[in-house]
Amino acid sequence: MGRAPCCDKANVKKGPWSPEEDSKLKDYIEKFGTGGNWIALPHKAGLKRCGKSCRLRWLNYLRPNIKHGEFSDEEDRIICTLFASIGSRWSIIAAQLPGRTDNDIKNYWNTKLKKKLMAMASHQSQRKSVPFSSPPNHQSPPLSYNSLSSLYKDSSADFSICFDPISPIPSNLLATNSSFLFQTQEPALLNPLQYYHPLKDNNNNCSSSSSSGNNNLLVFGSEASCSSNSDGSCSKISYGGSKEIIKQEEMGFQGFISNGYEENQKFMLSGDLNQWTEKVTGYFGETLALDYCLEDVKQLISSSSSSNNSSNNYYFLTDENKTREKFMYYYY
DNA sequence: AAAGCTCTCAACCGCGCCGCC
DNA sequence: CGGCGGCGCGGTTGAGAGCTT
């Protein structure tokens, strides 16, 4: 038995809204507000519409300051960056783009951005193709894994990929010439943090960024510790209180925890198709992969930051618990 | 010119979450 | 504390516009 319908489906109008309906709804809400009850609103406003339909119409179209039309490069970059980090949580992404609705962004991603990035990923994978598969039981990865391997294997690729140790939310990241930081706590509680070194190749040759500056810094999670340098980079890390280092000698792709003290320790990024993630001590999530071209994301992510001459570091504050809906994004 | 195809995006749908009773 | 109702979210659909052949 399903749940009771939210309204009498037989007596509500569906489909496109007419200008008259728009006007009625707009007028009513401007005069009386929503009253905190969308279900009752259409009747009060004299509309033969479902409350949910009214809500959607208002939020996505009628409310003031809605921005329609082309997305800017900056908006592209933000969407890509956030999608890469938190997946399809459109409402959170929308919160970072004033005037844009989650529906707008979702549509834009599905119809344009994704295609663009996938086309470029395809181009990338044509250059280097390595079998790869999804981890078992993975729930709704933001993008497929298919072309990631080529990115991983690409020694020219300069990026990091991570997994979220706590959250069920996809938390893959690409970071190039940029810094990412994920934190599940309040801004005031930023420390402890985590960060990872960029993967450079699979021969343990990890170029150091911890010693050379703050590029390629990737941070996420909430239960690790590190100290910050004055330039904003971390110099010390521990992960979730206990080091979560996976021994995967056989893994095809390797990453390194770079903490300034324990260079070149491997972290999970399994290339063994049947052993996607090997948890050693607990709460690793699954590693997620991106299906779009690294260079493209790189470009998107860095384009505006490079014009932002003082810095190219990004700062994310997110809450893995969806209900809290805390998410902050800024760069410095 | 028109038929077929593709793309876009507004709207719908189902479900999880949360607050209230 | 469990049930219920409303809200909000993400996935999906489908009408119509635009494009191609």
Short mmCIF file of C-alpha atoms (C1' of nucleotides) in Angstrom, two decimals:
data_model
loop_
_atom_site.label_atom_id
_atom_site.label_comp_id
_atom_site.label_asym_id
_atom_site.label_seq_id
_atom_site.Cartn_x
_atom_site.Cartn_y
_atom_site.Cartn_z
CA MET A 1 0.00 0.00 0.00
CA GLY A 2 1.39 3.34 -1.04
CA ARG A 3 1.06 6.60 0.77
CA ALA A 4 -2.05 8.68 0.40
CA PRO A 5 -1.85 11.18 -2.45
CA CYS A 6 -1.14 14.74 -1.38
CA CYS A 7 -4.19 16.03 -3.17
CA ASP A 8 -7.23 14.90 -5.09
CA LYS A 9 -5.59 14.05 -8.37
CA ALA A 10 -8.87 13.99 -10.21
CA ASN A 11 -9.67 17.59 -9.38
CA VAL A 12 -6.38 19.28 -9.94
CA LYS A 13 -5.06 20.67 -13.12
CA LYS A 14 -1.76 19.39 -14.37
CA GLY A 15 0.61 20.53 -17.04
CA PRO A 16 1.91 23.94 -17.98
CA TRP A 17 0.82 26.95 -15.99
CA SER A 18 -1.18 29.63 -17.70
CA PRO A 19 -0.37 33.32 -17.20
CA GLU A 20 -3.62 33.65 -15.24
CA GLU A 21 -2.61 30.90 -12.86
CA ASP A 22 0.82 32.43 -12.46
CA SER A 23 -0.74 35.75 -11.71
CA LYS A 24 -3.13 34.30 -9.14
CA LEU A 25 -0.38 32.44 -7.38
CA LYS A 26 2.01 35.35 -7.42
CA ASP A 27 -0.58 37.80 -6.20
CA TYR A 28 -1.68 35.53 -3.43
CA ILE A 29 1.79 34.80 -2.14
CA GLU A 30 2.83 38.43 -2.34
CA LYS A 31 -0.20 39.40 -0.31
CA PHE A 32 -0.47 36.57 2.16
CA GLY A 33 2.71 34.54 1.91
CA THR A 34 2.60 30.80 1.74
CA GLY A 35 1.12 30.54 5.18
CA GLY A 36 3.44 27.65 5.79
CA ASN A 37 0.97 25.35 4.15
CA TRP A 38 1.34 24.64 0.48
CA ILE A 39 -1.40 22.04 0.49
CA ALA A 40 -4.02 24.56 1.52
CA LEU A 41 -2.64 27.39 -0.57
CA PRO A 42 -4.10 26.55 -3.99
CA HIS A 43 -7.62 26.40 -2.61
CA LYS A 44 -7.19 29.73 -0.83
CA ALA A 45 -5.69 31.28 -3.93
CA GLY A 46 -8.45 29.95 -6.12
CA LEU A 47 -6.25 27.61 -8.05
CA LYS A 48 -7.10 24.13 -9.16
CA ARG A 49 -3.60 22.95 -8.60
CA CYS A 50 -1.81 20.60 -6.29
CA GLY A 51 0.03 22.34 -3.48
CA LYS A 52 3.25 20.76 -4.56
CA SER A 53 2.74 22.07 -8.04
CA CYS A 54 2.20 25.58 -6.64
CA ARG A 55 5.29 25.31 -4.54
CA LEU A 56 7.36 24.20 -7.50
CA ARG A 57 5.99 26.90 -9.72
CA TRP A 58 6.73 29.55 -7.15
CA LEU A 59 10.19 28.35 -6.25
CA ASN A 60 11.35 27.64 -9.76
CA TYR A 61 9.72 30.38 -11.70
CA LEU A 62 7.66 33.01 -9.97
CA ARG A 63 9.57 34.02 -6.93
CA PRO A 64 11.60 37.22 -7.14
CA ASN A 65 15.23 37.28 -8.21
CA ILE A 66 15.11 34.09 -10.16
CA LYS A 67 17.82 34.10 -12.74
CA HIS A 68 17.12 32.41 -16.05
CA GLY A 69 19.30 31.98 -19.06
CA GLU A 70 22.92 31.25 -19.70
CA PHE A 71 25.17 30.05 -16.97
CA SER A 72 28.39 31.92 -16.63
CA ASP A 73 31.80 30.26 -16.63
CA GLU A 74 32.01 30.95 -12.97
CA GLU A 75 28.72 29.20 -12.39
CA ASP A 76 29.90 26.29 -14.53
CA ARG A 77 32.98 25.98 -12.48
CA ILE A 78 31.12 26.07 -9.22
CA ILE A 79 28.65 23.47 -10.38
CA CYS A 80 31.40 21.17 -11.59
CA THR A 81 33.40 21.59 -8.46
CA LEU A 82 30.48 21.00 -6.18
CA PHE A 83 29.14 18.11 -8.19
CA ALA A 84 32.54 16.50 -8.10
CA SER A 85 32.56 16.83 -4.38
CA ILE A 86 29.04 16.19 -3.20
CA GLY A 87 27.28 14.63 -6.13
CA SER A 88 23.78 15.47 -7.19
CA ARG A 89 22.70 17.48 -4.23
CA TRP A 90 21.25 20.17 -6.35
CA SER A 91 19.65 22.14 -3.59
CA ILE A 92 23.00 22.58 -1.93
CA ILE A 93 24.65 23.50 -5.18
CA ALA A 94 21.82 25.90 -5.91
CA ALA A 95 22.40 27.55 -2.57
CA GLN A 96 25.81 28.60 -3.84
CA LEU A 97 24.41 30.19 -6.96
CA PRO A 98 22.14 33.08 -6.12
CA GLY A 99 19.10 33.23 -8.32
CA ARG A 100 19.50 29.73 -9.63
CA THR A 101 17.16 26.95 -8.66
CA ASP A 102 18.02 23.37 -8.03
CA ASN A 103 15.82 22.39 -10.94
CA ASP A 104 17.65 24.78 -13.21
CA ILE A 105 21.02 23.48 -12.22
CA LYS A 106 19.91 19.90 -12.45
CA ASN A 107 18.61 20.48 -15.96
CA TYR A 108 21.67 22.38 -16.94
CA TRP A 109 23.94 19.66 -15.66
CA ASN A 110 21.98 16.86 -17.29
CA THR A 111 21.60 18.52 -20.63
CA LYS A 112 24.75 20.49 -21.11
CA LEU A 113 27.52 20.35 -18.60
CA LYS A 114 27.59 16.60 -18.23
CA LYS A 115 27.66 16.06 -21.95
CA LYS A 116 30.39 18.52 -22.38
CA LEU A 117 32.50 16.92 -19.73
CA MET A 118 31.75 13.40 -20.84
CA ALA A 119 32.69 14.22 -24.37
CA MET A 120 35.99 15.39 -23.13
CA ALA A 121 36.35 12.36 -20.91
CA SER A 122 35.71 10.24 -23.92
CA HIS A 123 38.40 12.03 -25.78
CA GLN A 124 40.71 11.46 -22.87
CA SER A 125 39.92 7.77 -22.62
CA GLN A 126 40.63 7.30 -26.28
CA ARG A 127 44.13 8.28 -25.58
CA LYS A 128 44.51 5.86 -22.71
CA SER A 129 42.11 3.08 -22.08
CA VAL A 130 42.33 0.82 -19.09
CA PRO A 131 39.62 -1.57 -17.91
CA PHE A 132 37.87 -0.40 -14.87
CA SER A 133 34.70 -1.22 -13.12
CA SER A 134 32.39 0.11 -10.54
CA PRO A 135 32.68 -1.02 -7.01
CA PRO A 136 30.04 -3.41 -5.80
CA ASN A 137 26.93 -2.06 -4.23
CA HIS A 138 27.76 1.42 -5.04
CA GLN A 139 24.87 3.75 -4.72
CA SER A 140 24.39 6.35 -7.34
CA PRO A 141 27.85 7.47 -8.16
CA PRO A 142 27.71 10.90 -9.59
CA LEU A 143 29.41 9.72 -12.69
CA SER A 144 30.61 6.44 -14.08
CA TYR A 145 33.98 5.01 -13.46
CA ASN A 146 34.76 4.04 -16.94
CA SER A 147 37.09 6.70 -18.00
CA LEU A 148 38.63 7.44 -14.71
CA SER A 149 41.37 4.94 -15.02
CA SER A 150 42.89 6.74 -17.90
CA LEU A 151 42.93 9.84 -15.86
CA TYR A 152 44.51 8.03 -12.98
CA LYS A 153 47.07 6.50 -15.21
CA ASP A 154 47.88 9.68 -16.91
CA SER A 155 51.11 10.74 -15.42
CA SER A 156 50.57 14.18 -16.76
CA ALA A 157 47.44 14.39 -14.74
CA ASP A 158 47.93 16.38 -11.66
CA PHE A 159 45.11 15.72 -9.36
CA SER A 160 43.91 14.07 -6.27
CA ILE A 161 40.96 11.86 -5.69
CA CYS A 162 39.51 11.13 -2.36
CA PHE A 163 36.75 9.38 -0.61
CA ASP A 164 34.70 10.52 2.24
CA PRO A 165 35.50 8.59 5.35
CA ILE A 166 32.27 9.31 7.09
CA SER A 167 29.63 10.43 4.78
CA PRO A 168 27.53 8.30 2.49
CA ILE A 169 27.61 11.21 0.14
CA PRO A 170 29.82 10.79 -2.84
CA SER A 171 32.86 12.79 -2.14
CA ASN A 172 35.18 12.36 -4.98
CA LEU A 173 37.25 15.27 -5.84
CA LEU A 174 39.47 16.55 -8.41
CA ALA A 175 41.92 19.13 -7.42
CA THR A 176 44.36 20.71 -9.65
CA ASN A 177 46.27 23.77 -8.83
CA SER A 178 43.56 24.28 -6.34
CA SER A 179 42.85 23.31 -2.84
CA PHE A 180 39.76 21.66 -1.59
CA LEU A 181 38.66 21.40 1.89
CA PHE A 182 35.80 19.43 3.26
CA GLN A 183 34.66 19.76 6.74
CA THR A 184 31.67 18.27 8.38
CA GLN A 185 31.67 20.58 11.29
CA GLU A 186 31.02 24.20 11.83
CA PRO A 187 33.40 26.70 10.33
CA ALA A 188 34.57 27.54 13.77
CA LEU A 189 35.54 23.93 14.21
CA LEU A 190 37.54 23.62 11.08
CA ASN A 191 40.33 21.72 12.61
CA PRO A 192 41.05 18.95 12.49
CA LEU A 193 41.33 18.60 8.79
CA GLN A 194 42.54 16.14 6.34
CA TYR A 195 44.30 16.45 3.13
CA TYR A 196 45.83 14.34 0.49
CA HIS A 197 48.61 14.72 -1.85
CA PRO A 198 48.00 14.71 -5.56
CA LEU A 199 48.52 11.49 -7.35
CA LYS A 200 51.27 11.86 -9.84
CA ASP A 201 51.94 8.38 -11.06
CA ASN A 202 51.87 4.82 -9.91
CA ASN A 203 55.48 4.45 -9.07
CA ASN A 204 55.39 6.16 -5.77
CA ASN A 205 56.67 9.24 -7.39
CA CYS A 206 54.57 11.80 -5.81
CA SER A 207 55.59 15.30 -6.47
CA SER A 208 55.57 17.23 -3.35
CA SER A 209 53.19 20.02 -2.92
CA SER A 210 53.32 19.98 0.80
CA SER A 211 56.78 21.32 0.62
CA SER A 212 56.30 23.56 -2.32
CA GLY A 213 53.22 25.45 -1.51
CA ASN A 214 49.57 25.04 -1.16
CA ASN A 215 48.59 23.86 -4.57
CA ASN A 216 46.98 20.49 -4.94
CA LEU A 217 45.79 20.38 -1.46
CA LEU A 218 42.79 18.24 -0.87
CA VAL A 219 41.01 18.13 2.39
CA PHE A 220 37.89 16.47 3.57
CA GLY A 221 36.23 14.86 6.48
CA SER A 222 36.03 16.00 10.01
CA GLU A 223 37.79 13.63 12.20
CA ALA A 224 41.35 14.03 11.39
CA SER A 225 43.86 16.44 12.56
CA CYS A 226 46.33 18.67 10.94
CA SER A 227 47.89 21.93 11.55
CA SER A 228 47.81 24.76 9.15
CA ASN A 229 50.64 26.75 7.87
CA SER A 230 50.42 30.40 7.53
CA ASP A 231 50.05 30.06 3.81
CA GLY A 232 46.95 28.06 4.35
CA SER A 233 48.32 24.66 3.65
CA CYS A 234 48.39 21.89 6.15
CA SER A 235 51.59 20.46 7.34
CA LYS A 236 50.41 17.66 9.46
CA ILE A 237 47.70 15.16 9.21
CA SER A 238 46.08 12.35 10.97
CA TYR A 239 43.01 10.74 9.76
CA GLY A 240 40.00 10.12 11.88
CA GLY A 241 42.09 9.82 14.95
CA SER A 242 43.73 6.70 13.65
CA LYS A 243 45.55 6.52 10.42
CA GLU A 244 43.41 4.96 7.81
CA ILE A 245 46.04 3.70 5.53
CA ILE A 246 45.28 0.90 3.22
CA LYS A 247 47.88 -1.51 2.21
CA GLN A 248 47.25 -2.43 -1.34
CA GLU A 249 50.45 -3.50 -2.88
CA GLU A 250 48.58 -4.91 -5.79
CA MET A 251 46.52 -1.90 -6.50
CA GLY A 252 46.82 -0.44 -9.88
CA PHE A 253 46.47 3.11 -8.80
CA GLN A 254 48.13 4.51 -5.83
CA GLY A 255 47.79 7.58 -3.87
CA PHE A 256 49.75 8.96 -1.06
CA ILE A 257 48.92 10.46 2.18
CA SER A 258 51.16 13.36 2.37
CA ASN A 259 51.40 14.74 5.80
CA GLY A 260 54.76 16.27 5.73
CA TYR A 261 55.98 13.49 7.93
CA GLU A 262 54.79 10.34 6.34
CA GLU A 263 55.34 10.98 2.72
CA ASN A 264 54.34 8.41 0.21
CA GLN A 265 52.05 6.32 2.28
CA LYS A 266 49.44 4.77 0.13
CA PHE A 267 45.83 5.49 0.57
CA MET A 268 43.00 3.56 -0.88
CA LEU A 269 42.39 3.78 -4.52
CA SER A 270 42.03 0.31 -5.68
CA GLY A 271 42.66 -0.68 -9.21
CA ASP A 272 41.73 -4.23 -8.43
CA LEU A 273 38.33 -4.49 -9.90
CA ASN A 274 37.09 -6.96 -7.36
CA GLN A 275 38.52 -5.24 -4.40
CA TRP A 276 37.35 -1.80 -4.84
CA THR A 277 37.84 -0.57 -1.38
CA GLU A 278 39.72 -2.31 1.28
CA LYS A 279 38.76 -1.03 4.62
CA VAL A 280 41.39 -1.44 7.19
CA THR A 281 40.02 0.15 10.23
CA GLY A 282 36.62 1.27 9.67
CA TYR A 283 34.78 3.93 8.02
CA PHE A 284 36.07 4.34 4.58
CA GLY A 285 33.48 5.06 2.06
CA GLU A 286 33.87 4.08 -1.49
CA THR A 287 36.13 5.85 -3.79
CA LEU A 288 34.27 7.57 -6.49
CA ALA A 289 35.41 8.50 -9.86
CA LEU A 290 34.72 11.19 -12.29
CA ASP A 291 33.74 10.57 -15.78
CA TYR A 292 34.73 13.79 -17.24
CA CYS A 293 37.95 15.10 -18.45
CA LEU A 294 40.34 16.18 -15.90
CA GLU A 295 41.62 19.01 -17.94
CA ASP A 296 38.18 20.32 -18.40
CA VAL A 297 37.33 20.27 -14.79
CA LYS A 298 40.70 21.68 -14.13
CA GLN A 299 40.00 24.51 -16.43
CA LEU A 300 36.57 25.09 -15.08
CA ILE A 301 37.76 25.01 -11.55
CA SER A 302 40.77 27.12 -12.04
CA SER A 303 39.57 29.58 -14.60
CA SER A 304 38.03 32.06 -12.31
CA SER A 305 40.37 31.42 -9.48
CA SER A 306 43.32 32.22 -11.64
CA SER A 307 41.75 35.49 -12.47
CA ASN A 308 41.33 35.89 -8.81
CA ASN A 309 44.95 36.71 -8.67
CA SER A 310 45.56 36.44 -4.99
CA SER A 311 44.80 32.81 -4.66
CA ASN A 312 43.49 29.66 -6.10
CA ASN A 313 42.43 27.83 -3.06
CA TYR A 314 38.90 26.66 -2.54
CA TYR A 315 37.23 26.07 0.65
CA PHE A 316 34.27 23.82 1.18
CA LEU A 317 32.37 23.31 4.29
CA THR A 318 29.83 20.65 4.02
CA ASP A 319 27.69 18.62 6.23
CA GLU A 320 27.44 14.97 5.43
CA ASN A 321 24.15 14.86 7.20
CA LYS A 322 21.77 16.04 4.58
CA THR A 323 19.23 17.27 7.03
CA ARG A 324 21.51 19.93 8.35
CA GLU A 325 22.05 21.38 4.95
CA LYS A 326 25.06 23.29 5.96
CA PHE A 327 27.34 23.97 3.15
CA MET A 328 29.69 26.74 2.51
CA TYR A 329 31.89 27.43 -0.37
CA TYR A 330 34.40 30.10 -0.74
CA TYR A 331 37.85 30.61 -1.82
CA TYR A 332 40.64 32.61 -0.50
"C1'" DA B 1 8.18 21.98 -47.13
"C1'" DA B 2 7.66 18.43 -44.11
"C1'" DA B 3 8.91 14.53 -41.55
"C1'" DG B 4 11.86 12.83 -38.19
"C1'" DC B 5 15.09 13.58 -34.69
"C1'" DT B 6 17.25 15.97 -30.80
"C1'" DC B 7 17.35 19.07 -27.15
"C1'" DT B 8 15.57 21.80 -23.45
"C1'" DC B 9 13.31 22.63 -19.40
"C1'" DA B 10 8.92 22.97 -16.86
"C1'" DA B 11 6.46 19.98 -14.37
"C1'" DC B 12 5.38 15.65 -12.24
"C1'" DC B 13 6.28 11.80 -9.17
"C1'" DG B 14 7.77 9.15 -5.37
"C1'" DC B 15 10.00 9.03 -1.25
"C1'" DG B 16 12.69 10.44 2.88
"C1'" DC B 17 12.67 13.53 6.59
"C1'" DC B 18 10.70 16.08 10.16
"C1'" DG B 19 7.40 18.16 13.12
"C1'" DC B 20 3.09 17.78 15.25
"C1'" DC B 21 -0.50 15.37 17.59
"C1'" DC C 1 6.42 6.77 20.77
"C1'" DG C 2 4.11 5.79 16.69
"C1'" DG C 3 1.19 7.55 13.03
"C1'" DC C 4 0.14 11.12 10.00
"C1'" DG C 5 0.63 15.04 7.08
"C1'" DG C 6 3.42 18.45 4.90
"C1'" DC C 7 7.73 19.84 2.93
"C1'" DG C 8 11.65 19.40 0.19
"C1'" DC C 9 14.56 16.84 -2.69
"C1'" DG C 10 16.28 14.22 -6.67
"C1'" DG C 11 14.97 11.50 -10.60
"C1'" DT C 12 12.15 11.25 -14.51
"C1'" DT C 13 8.90 12.56 -18.05
"C1'" DG C 14 6.96 14.76 -21.91
"C1'" DA C 15 5.55 18.82 -24.64
"C1'" DG C 16 7.24 21.89 -27.61
"C1'" DA C 17 10.95 24.29 -29.85
"C1'" DG C 18 14.76 23.86 -32.77
"C1'" DC C 19 17.54 21.39 -35.96
"C1'" DT C 20 18.61 18.10 -39.62
"C1'" DT C 21 17.75 15.50 -43.56
#
